[in-house]
Amino acid sequence: MAIRESLRELGLQLSLLNRQVGAHLELKDVDLDCLDLVNAHGPLTPTALARRAGLHPATLTGVLDRLERGGWVVRERDPADRRAVQVRAVRERNAELLGLFAGMNASLDRICDGYDQAELDLLAGFLRRTGDAGAEAVSELAGEDASRRPRSR
């Protein structure tokens, strides 16, 4: 099916782009994934981040140590529960990250300019549902209850 082949190629190209971005920033792939999750859904507790990233908490500790040393995230006490810790992205670093994605973002803007709003809404819905299906597949492989998995925005 052409859709599956196209999605597979898109996934591969985005993975390669992320690898190049990570190399420029001296971040491992998993570090960049976790940073993206914190930027998109944070602040998050380390437990919530580990669950979203599909990582063992001990593995996540090493990831957070690297991200914190690099100035990408901070671990702060939760104002609602001083015993809990939240991971927050350092927004001032985002310009550097976004600059590396600028070429891809400009290309996406040009591509989207060729579609009307109804077509863009249809495509966005398809991609959201595809992302949800991917999250469900990850949960199944990880042996989790898919109903507990966070859905895309």
PDB file of N, CA and C in Angstrom, residues 14-86:
ATOM      1  N   LEU A  14      12.771  11.225   8.850  1.00  0.00           N
ATOM      2  CA  LEU A  14      12.714  11.995  10.093  1.00  0.00           C
ATOM      3  C   LEU A  14      13.691  11.450  11.128  1.00  0.00           C
ATOM      4  N   SER A  15      13.864  10.137  11.154  1.00  0.00           N
ATOM      5  CA  SER A  15      14.846   9.540  12.049  1.00  0.00           C
ATOM      6  C   SER A  15      16.259  10.002  11.686  1.00  0.00           C
ATOM      7  N   LEU A  16      16.559  10.014  10.386  1.00  0.00           N
ATOM      8  CA  LEU A  16      17.880  10.482   9.941  1.00  0.00           C
ATOM      9  C   LEU A  16      18.083  11.963  10.254  1.00  0.00           C
ATOM     10  N   LEU A  17      17.031  12.767  10.063  1.00  0.00           N
ATOM     11  CA  LEU A  17      17.120  14.192  10.394  1.00  0.00           C
ATOM     12  C   LEU A  17      17.377  14.363  11.887  1.00  0.00           C
ATOM     13  N   ASN A  18      16.627  13.632  12.711  1.00  0.00           N
ATOM     14  CA  ASN A  18      16.830  13.735  14.159  1.00  0.00           C
ATOM     15  C   ASN A  18      18.234  13.304  14.552  1.00  0.00           C
ATOM     16  N   ARG A  19      18.758  12.278  13.896  1.00  0.00           N
ATOM     17  CA  ARG A  19      20.110  11.828  14.204  1.00  0.00           C
ATOM     18  C   ARG A  19      21.120  12.934  13.884  1.00  0.00           C
ATOM     19  N   GLN A  20      20.939  13.627  12.758  1.00  0.00           N
ATOM     20  CA  GLN A  20      21.837  14.725  12.394  1.00  0.00           C
ATOM     21  C   GLN A  20      21.719  15.890  13.373  1.00  0.00           C
ATOM     22  N   VAL A  21      20.487  16.219  13.756  1.00  0.00           N
ATOM     23  CA  VAL A  21      20.283  17.281  14.742  1.00  0.00           C
ATOM     24  C   VAL A  21      20.957  16.895  16.052  1.00  0.00           C
ATOM     25  N   GLY A  22      20.736  15.668  16.496  1.00  0.00           N
ATOM     26  CA  GLY A  22      21.370  15.200  17.726  1.00  0.00           C
ATOM     27  C   GLY A  22      22.886  15.268  17.657  1.00  0.00           C
ATOM     28  N   ALA A  23      23.448  14.904  16.515  1.00  0.00           N
ATOM     29  CA  ALA A  23      24.907  14.966  16.356  1.00  0.00           C
ATOM     30  C   ALA A  23      25.405  16.399  16.465  1.00  0.00           C
ATOM     31  N   HIS A  24      24.685  17.347  15.864  1.00  0.00           N
ATOM     32  CA  HIS A  24      25.080  18.754  15.961  1.00  0.00           C
ATOM     33  C   HIS A  24      25.035  19.259  17.401  1.00  0.00           C
ATOM     34  N   LEU A  25      24.088  18.743  18.164  1.00  0.00           N
ATOM     35  CA  LEU A  25      23.913  19.189  19.548  1.00  0.00           C
ATOM     36  C   LEU A  25      24.647  18.315  20.549  1.00  0.00           C
ATOM     37  N   GLU A  26      25.308  17.261  20.030  1.00  0.00           N
ATOM     38  CA  GLU A  26      25.994  16.283  20.863  1.00  0.00           C
ATOM     39  C   GLU A  26      25.030  15.606  21.832  1.00  0.00           C
ATOM     40  N   LEU A  27      23.859  15.242  21.287  1.00  0.00           N
ATOM     41  CA  LEU A  27      22.850  14.507  22.047  1.00  0.00           C
ATOM     42  C   LEU A  27      22.637  13.145  21.409  1.00  0.00           C
ATOM     43  N   LYS A  28      22.436  12.144  22.244  1.00  0.00           N
ATOM     44  CA  LYS A  28      22.072  10.821  21.740  1.00  0.00           C
ATOM     45  C   LYS A  28      20.631  10.877  21.242  1.00  0.00           C
ATOM     46  N   ASP A  29      20.260   9.916  20.392  1.00  0.00           N
ATOM     47  CA  ASP A  29      18.891   9.859  19.867  1.00  0.00           C
ATOM     48  C   ASP A  29      17.865   9.857  21.000  1.00  0.00           C
ATOM     49  N   VAL A  30      18.099   9.031  22.020  1.00  0.00           N
ATOM     50  CA  VAL A  30      17.158   8.929  23.123  1.00  0.00           C
ATOM     51  C   VAL A  30      17.094  10.239  23.904  1.00  0.00           C
ATOM     52  N   ASP A  31      18.209  10.964  24.002  1.00  0.00           N
ATOM     53  CA  ASP A  31      18.216  12.262  24.684  1.00  0.00           C
ATOM     54  C   ASP A  31      17.319  13.244  23.935  1.00  0.00           C
ATOM     55  N   LEU A  32      17.467  13.278  22.622  1.00  0.00           N
ATOM     56  CA  LEU A  32      16.673  14.183  21.794  1.00  0.00           C
ATOM     57  C   LEU A  32      15.192  13.816  21.877  1.00  0.00           C
ATOM     58  N   ASP A  33      14.878  12.520  21.889  1.00  0.00           N
ATOM     59  CA  ASP A  33      13.489  12.081  22.027  1.00  0.00           C
ATOM     60  C   ASP A  33      12.902  12.578  23.351  1.00  0.00           C
ATOM     61  N   CYS A  34      13.643  12.412  24.433  1.00  0.00           N
ATOM     62  CA  CYS A  34      13.158  12.837  25.746  1.00  0.00           C
ATOM     63  C   CYS A  34      13.023  14.351  25.820  1.00  0.00           C
ATOM     64  N   LEU A  35      13.959  15.071  25.240  1.00  0.00           N
ATOM     65  CA  LEU A  35      13.869  16.523  25.202  1.00  0.00           C
ATOM     66  C   LEU A  35      12.621  16.952  24.438  1.00  0.00           C
ATOM     67  N   ASP A  36      12.338  16.293  23.329  1.00  0.00           N
ATOM     68  CA  ASP A  36      11.142  16.596  22.553  1.00  0.00           C
ATOM     69  C   ASP A  36       9.881  16.342  23.377  1.00  0.00           C
ATOM     70  N   LEU A  37       9.853  15.243  24.118  1.00  0.00           N
ATOM     71  CA  LEU A  37       8.702  14.942  24.964  1.00  0.00           C
ATOM     72  C   LEU A  37       8.513  15.993  26.057  1.00  0.00           C
ATOM     73  N   VAL A  38       9.589  16.428  26.678  1.00  0.00           N
ATOM     74  CA  VAL A  38       9.486  17.453  27.724  1.00  0.00           C
ATOM     75  C   VAL A  38       9.031  18.776  27.104  1.00  0.00           C
ATOM     76  N   ASN A  39       9.570  19.125  25.941  1.00  0.00           N
ATOM     77  CA  ASN A  39       9.130  20.351  25.271  1.00  0.00           C
ATOM     78  C   ASN A  39       7.651  20.292  24.903  1.00  0.00           C
ATOM     79  N   ALA A  40       7.187  19.135  24.462  1.00  0.00           N
ATOM     80  CA  ALA A  40       5.801  18.997  24.005  1.00  0.00           C
ATOM     81  C   ALA A  40       4.805  18.828  25.148  1.00  0.00           C
ATOM     82  N   HIS A  41       5.196  18.134  26.224  1.00  0.00           N
ATOM     83  CA  HIS A  41       4.231  17.749  27.251  1.00  0.00           C
ATOM     84  C   HIS A  41       4.607  18.199  28.657  1.00  0.00           C
ATOM     85  N   GLY A  42       5.733  18.854  28.808  1.00  0.00           N
ATOM     86  CA  GLY A  42       6.251  19.163  30.127  1.00  0.00           C
ATOM     87  C   GLY A  42       5.623  20.386  30.753  1.00  0.00           C
ATOM     88  N   PRO A  43       6.001  20.628  31.999  1.00  0.00           N
ATOM     89  CA  PRO A  43       6.932  19.802  32.769  1.00  0.00           C
ATOM     90  C   PRO A  43       6.322  18.443  33.111  1.00  0.00           C
ATOM     91  N   LEU A  44       7.203  17.465  33.239  1.00  0.00           N
ATOM     92  CA  LEU A  44       6.810  16.086  33.530  1.00  0.00           C
ATOM     93  C   LEU A  44       7.618  15.559  34.701  1.00  0.00           C
ATOM     94  N   THR A  45       7.010  14.669  35.453  1.00  0.00           N
ATOM     95  CA  THR A  45       7.793  13.959  36.469  1.00  0.00           C
ATOM     96  C   THR A  45       8.701  12.975  35.731  1.00  0.00           C
ATOM     97  N   PRO A  46       9.812  12.601  36.323  1.00  0.00           N
ATOM     98  CA  PRO A  46      10.649  11.575  35.688  1.00  0.00           C
ATOM     99  C   PRO A  46       9.880  10.279  35.401  1.00  0.00           C
ATOM    100  N   THR A  47       8.969   9.904  36.287  1.00  0.00           N
ATOM    101  CA  THR A  47       8.182   8.690  36.062  1.00  0.00           C
ATOM    102  C   THR A  47       7.299   8.830  34.823  1.00  0.00           C
ATOM    103  N   ALA A  48       6.629   9.965  34.693  1.00  0.00           N
ATOM    104  CA  ALA A  48       5.765  10.192  33.529  1.00  0.00           C
ATOM    105  C   ALA A  48       6.593  10.248  32.253  1.00  0.00           C
ATOM    106  N   LEU A  49       7.765  10.866  32.321  1.00  0.00           N
ATOM    107  CA  LEU A  49       8.628  10.932  31.145  1.00  0.00           C
ATOM    108  C   LEU A  49       9.125   9.546  30.759  1.00  0.00           C
ATOM    109  N   ALA A  50       9.525   8.764  31.733  1.00  0.00           N
ATOM    110  CA  ALA A  50       9.989   7.387  31.453  1.00  0.00           C
ATOM    111  C   ALA A  50       8.877   6.589  30.788  1.00  0.00           C
ATOM    112  N   ARG A  51       7.652   6.744  31.278  1.00  0.00           N
ATOM    113  CA  ARG A  51       6.514   6.019  30.701  1.00  0.00           C
ATOM    114  C   ARG A  51       6.278   6.463  29.260  1.00  0.00           C
ATOM    115  N   ARG A  52       6.258   7.772  29.007  1.00  0.00           N
ATOM    116  CA  ARG A  52       6.029   8.286  27.650  1.00  0.00           C
ATOM    117  C   ARG A  52       7.134   7.852  26.695  1.00  0.00           C
ATOM    118  N   ALA A  53       8.371   7.828  27.205  1.00  0.00           N
ATOM    119  CA  ALA A  53       9.519   7.486  26.356  1.00  0.00           C
ATOM    120  C   ALA A  53       9.730   5.975  26.241  1.00  0.00           C
ATOM    121  N   GLY A  54       9.033   5.211  27.067  1.00  0.00           N
ATOM    122  CA  GLY A  54       9.209   3.761  27.054  1.00  0.00           C
ATOM    123  C   GLY A  54      10.567   3.339  27.586  1.00  0.00           C
ATOM    124  N   LEU A  55      11.061   4.081  28.575  1.00  0.00           N
ATOM    125  CA  LEU A  55      12.388   3.814  29.132  1.00  0.00           C
ATOM    126  C   LEU A  55      12.285   3.333  30.571  1.00  0.00           C
ATOM    127  N   HIS A  56      13.250   2.514  30.960  1.00  0.00           N
ATOM    128  CA  HIS A  56      13.385   2.112  32.356  1.00  0.00           C
ATOM    129  C   HIS A  56      13.812   3.355  33.139  1.00  0.00           C
ATOM    130  N   PRO A  57      13.289   3.544  34.355  1.00  0.00           N
ATOM    131  CA  PRO A  57      13.657   4.727  35.139  1.00  0.00           C
ATOM    132  C   PRO A  57      15.161   4.914  35.325  1.00  0.00           C
ATOM    133  N   ALA A  58      15.911   3.825  35.461  1.00  0.00           N
ATOM    134  CA  ALA A  58      17.368   3.959  35.620  1.00  0.00           C
ATOM    135  C   ALA A  58      18.008   4.500  34.349  1.00  0.00           C
ATOM    136  N   THR A  59      17.497   4.082  33.206  1.00  0.00           N
ATOM    137  CA  THR A  59      18.000   4.603  31.924  1.00  0.00           C
ATOM    138  C   THR A  59      17.675   6.082  31.811  1.00  0.00           C
ATOM    139  N   LEU A  60      16.463   6.440  32.227  1.00  0.00           N
ATOM    140  CA  LEU A  60      16.049   7.844  32.148  1.00  0.00           C
ATOM    141  C   LEU A  60      16.931   8.729  33.020  1.00  0.00           C
ATOM    142  N   THR A  61      17.371   8.226  34.144  1.00  0.00           N
ATOM    143  CA  THR A  61      18.242   9.023  35.016  1.00  0.00           C
ATOM    144  C   THR A  61      19.493   9.466  34.265  1.00  0.00           C
ATOM    145  N   GLY A  62      20.115   8.559  33.517  1.00  0.00           N
ATOM    146  CA  GLY A  62      21.290   8.908  32.725  1.00  0.00           C
ATOM    147  C   GLY A  62      20.962   9.919  31.644  1.00  0.00           C
ATOM    148  N   VAL A  63      19.810   9.757  31.004  1.00  0.00           N
ATOM    149  CA  VAL A  63      19.374  10.711  29.977  1.00  0.00           C
ATOM    150  C   VAL A  63      19.206  12.096  30.601  1.00  0.00           C
ATOM    151  N   LEU A  64      18.513  12.159  31.724  1.00  0.00           N
ATOM    152  CA  LEU A  64      18.285  13.457  32.375  1.00  0.00           C
ATOM    153  C   LEU A  64      19.581  14.079  32.857  1.00  0.00           C
ATOM    154  N   ASP A  65      20.501  13.265  33.347  1.00  0.00           N
ATOM    155  CA  ASP A  65      21.809  13.798  33.757  1.00  0.00           C
ATOM    156  C   ASP A  65      22.501  14.464  32.570  1.00  0.00           C
ATOM    157  N   ARG A  66      22.490  13.818  31.393  1.00  0.00           N
ATOM    158  CA  ARG A  66      23.135  14.389  30.205  1.00  0.00           C
ATOM    159  C   ARG A  66      22.423  15.662  29.757  1.00  0.00           C
ATOM    160  N   LEU A  67      21.091  15.631  29.740  1.00  0.00           N
ATOM    161  CA  LEU A  67      20.333  16.814  29.306  1.00  0.00           C
ATOM    162  C   LEU A  67      20.528  17.980  30.272  1.00  0.00           C
ATOM    163  N   GLU A  68      20.597  17.673  31.543  1.00  0.00           N
ATOM    164  CA  GLU A  68      20.799  18.730  32.536  1.00  0.00           C
ATOM    165  C   GLU A  68      22.210  19.315  32.424  1.00  0.00           C
ATOM    166  N   ARG A  69      23.216  18.454  32.268  1.00  0.00           N
ATOM    167  CA  ARG A  69      24.598  18.941  32.085  1.00  0.00           C
ATOM    168  C   ARG A  69      24.711  19.823  30.850  1.00  0.00           C
ATOM    169  N   GLY A  70      23.961  19.486  29.791  1.00  0.00           N
ATOM    170  CA  GLY A  70      23.986  20.264  28.561  1.00  0.00           C
ATOM    171  C   GLY A  70      23.161  21.539  28.616  1.00  0.00           C
ATOM    172  N   GLY A  71      22.446  21.752  29.725  1.00  0.00           N
ATOM    173  CA  GLY A  71      21.636  22.960  29.862  1.00  0.00           C
ATOM    174  C   GLY A  71      20.304  22.890  29.132  1.00  0.00           C
ATOM    175  N   TRP A  72      19.854  21.681  28.801  1.00  0.00           N
ATOM    176  CA  TRP A  72      18.606  21.520  28.056  1.00  0.00           C
ATOM    177  C   TRP A  72      17.385  21.406  28.955  1.00  0.00           C
ATOM    178  N   VAL A  73      17.549  20.827  30.140  1.00  0.00           N
ATOM    179  CA  VAL A  73      16.446  20.670  31.088  1.00  0.00           C
ATOM    180  C   VAL A  73      16.937  20.995  32.488  1.00  0.00           C
ATOM    181  N   VAL A  74      15.971  21.254  33.364  1.00  0.00           N
ATOM    182  CA  VAL A  74      16.256  21.384  34.794  1.00  0.00           C
ATOM    183  C   VAL A  74      15.275  20.495  35.535  1.00  0.00           C
ATOM    184  N   ARG A  75      15.744  19.980  36.656  1.00  0.00           N
ATOM    185  CA  ARG A  75      14.866  19.232  37.556  1.00  0.00           C
ATOM    186  C   ARG A  75      14.538  20.165  38.713  1.00  0.00           C
ATOM    187  N   GLU A  76      13.233  20.350  38.928  1.00  0.00           N
ATOM    188  CA  GLU A  76      12.774  21.285  39.957  1.00  0.00           C
ATOM    189  C   GLU A  76      11.767  20.598  40.861  1.00  0.00           C
ATOM    190  N   ARG A  77      11.649  21.110  42.073  1.00  0.00           N
ATOM    191  CA  ARG A  77      10.619  20.615  42.985  1.00  0.00           C
ATOM    192  C   ARG A  77       9.257  21.042  42.456  1.00  0.00           C
ATOM    193  N   ASP A  78       8.297  20.140  42.552  1.00  0.00           N
ATOM    194  CA  ASP A  78       6.917  20.427  42.152  1.00  0.00           C
ATOM    195  C   ASP A  78       6.329  21.394  43.171  1.00  0.00           C
ATOM    196  N   PRO A  79       5.841  22.561  42.721  1.00  0.00           N
ATOM    197  CA  PRO A  79       5.295  23.523  43.688  1.00  0.00           C
ATOM    198  C   PRO A  79       4.093  22.968  44.463  1.00  0.00           C
ATOM    199  N   ALA A  80       3.349  22.042  43.871  1.00  0.00           N
ATOM    200  CA  ALA A  80       2.188  21.465  44.542  1.00  0.00           C
ATOM    201  C   ALA A  80       2.581  20.381  45.542  1.00  0.00           C
ATOM    202  N   ASP A  81       3.706  19.742  45.332  1.00  0.00           N
ATOM    203  CA  ASP A  81       4.177  18.655  46.203  1.00  0.00           C
ATOM    204  C   ASP A  81       5.689  18.751  46.268  1.00  0.00           C
ATOM    205  N   ARG A  82       6.206  19.380  47.300  1.00  0.00           N
ATOM    206  CA  ARG A  82       7.647  19.658  47.409  1.00  0.00           C
ATOM    207  C   ARG A  82       8.487  18.381  47.424  1.00  0.00           C
ATOM    208  N   ARG A  83       7.887  17.221  47.651  1.00  0.00           N
ATOM    209  CA  ARG A  83       8.651  15.969  47.622  1.00  0.00           C
ATOM    210  C   ARG A  83       8.879  15.480  46.205  1.00  0.00           C
ATOM    211  N   ALA A  84       8.015  15.910  45.289  1.00  0.00           N
ATOM    212  CA  ALA A  84       8.088  15.434  43.900  1.00  0.00           C
ATOM    213  C   ALA A  84       8.993  16.345  43.064  1.00  0.00           C
ATOM    214  N   VAL A  85       9.538  15.759  42.004  1.00  0.00           N
ATOM    215  CA  VAL A  85      10.420  16.484  41.087  1.00  0.00           C
ATOM    216  C   VAL A  85       9.754  16.536  39.725  1.00  0.00           C
ATOM    217  N   GLN A  86       9.916  17.664  39.054  1.00  0.00           N
ATOM    218  CA  GLN A  86       9.448  17.810  37.686  1.00  0.00           C
ATOM    219  C   GLN A  86      10.633  18.150  36.801  1.00  0.00           C
TER     220      GLN A  86
END
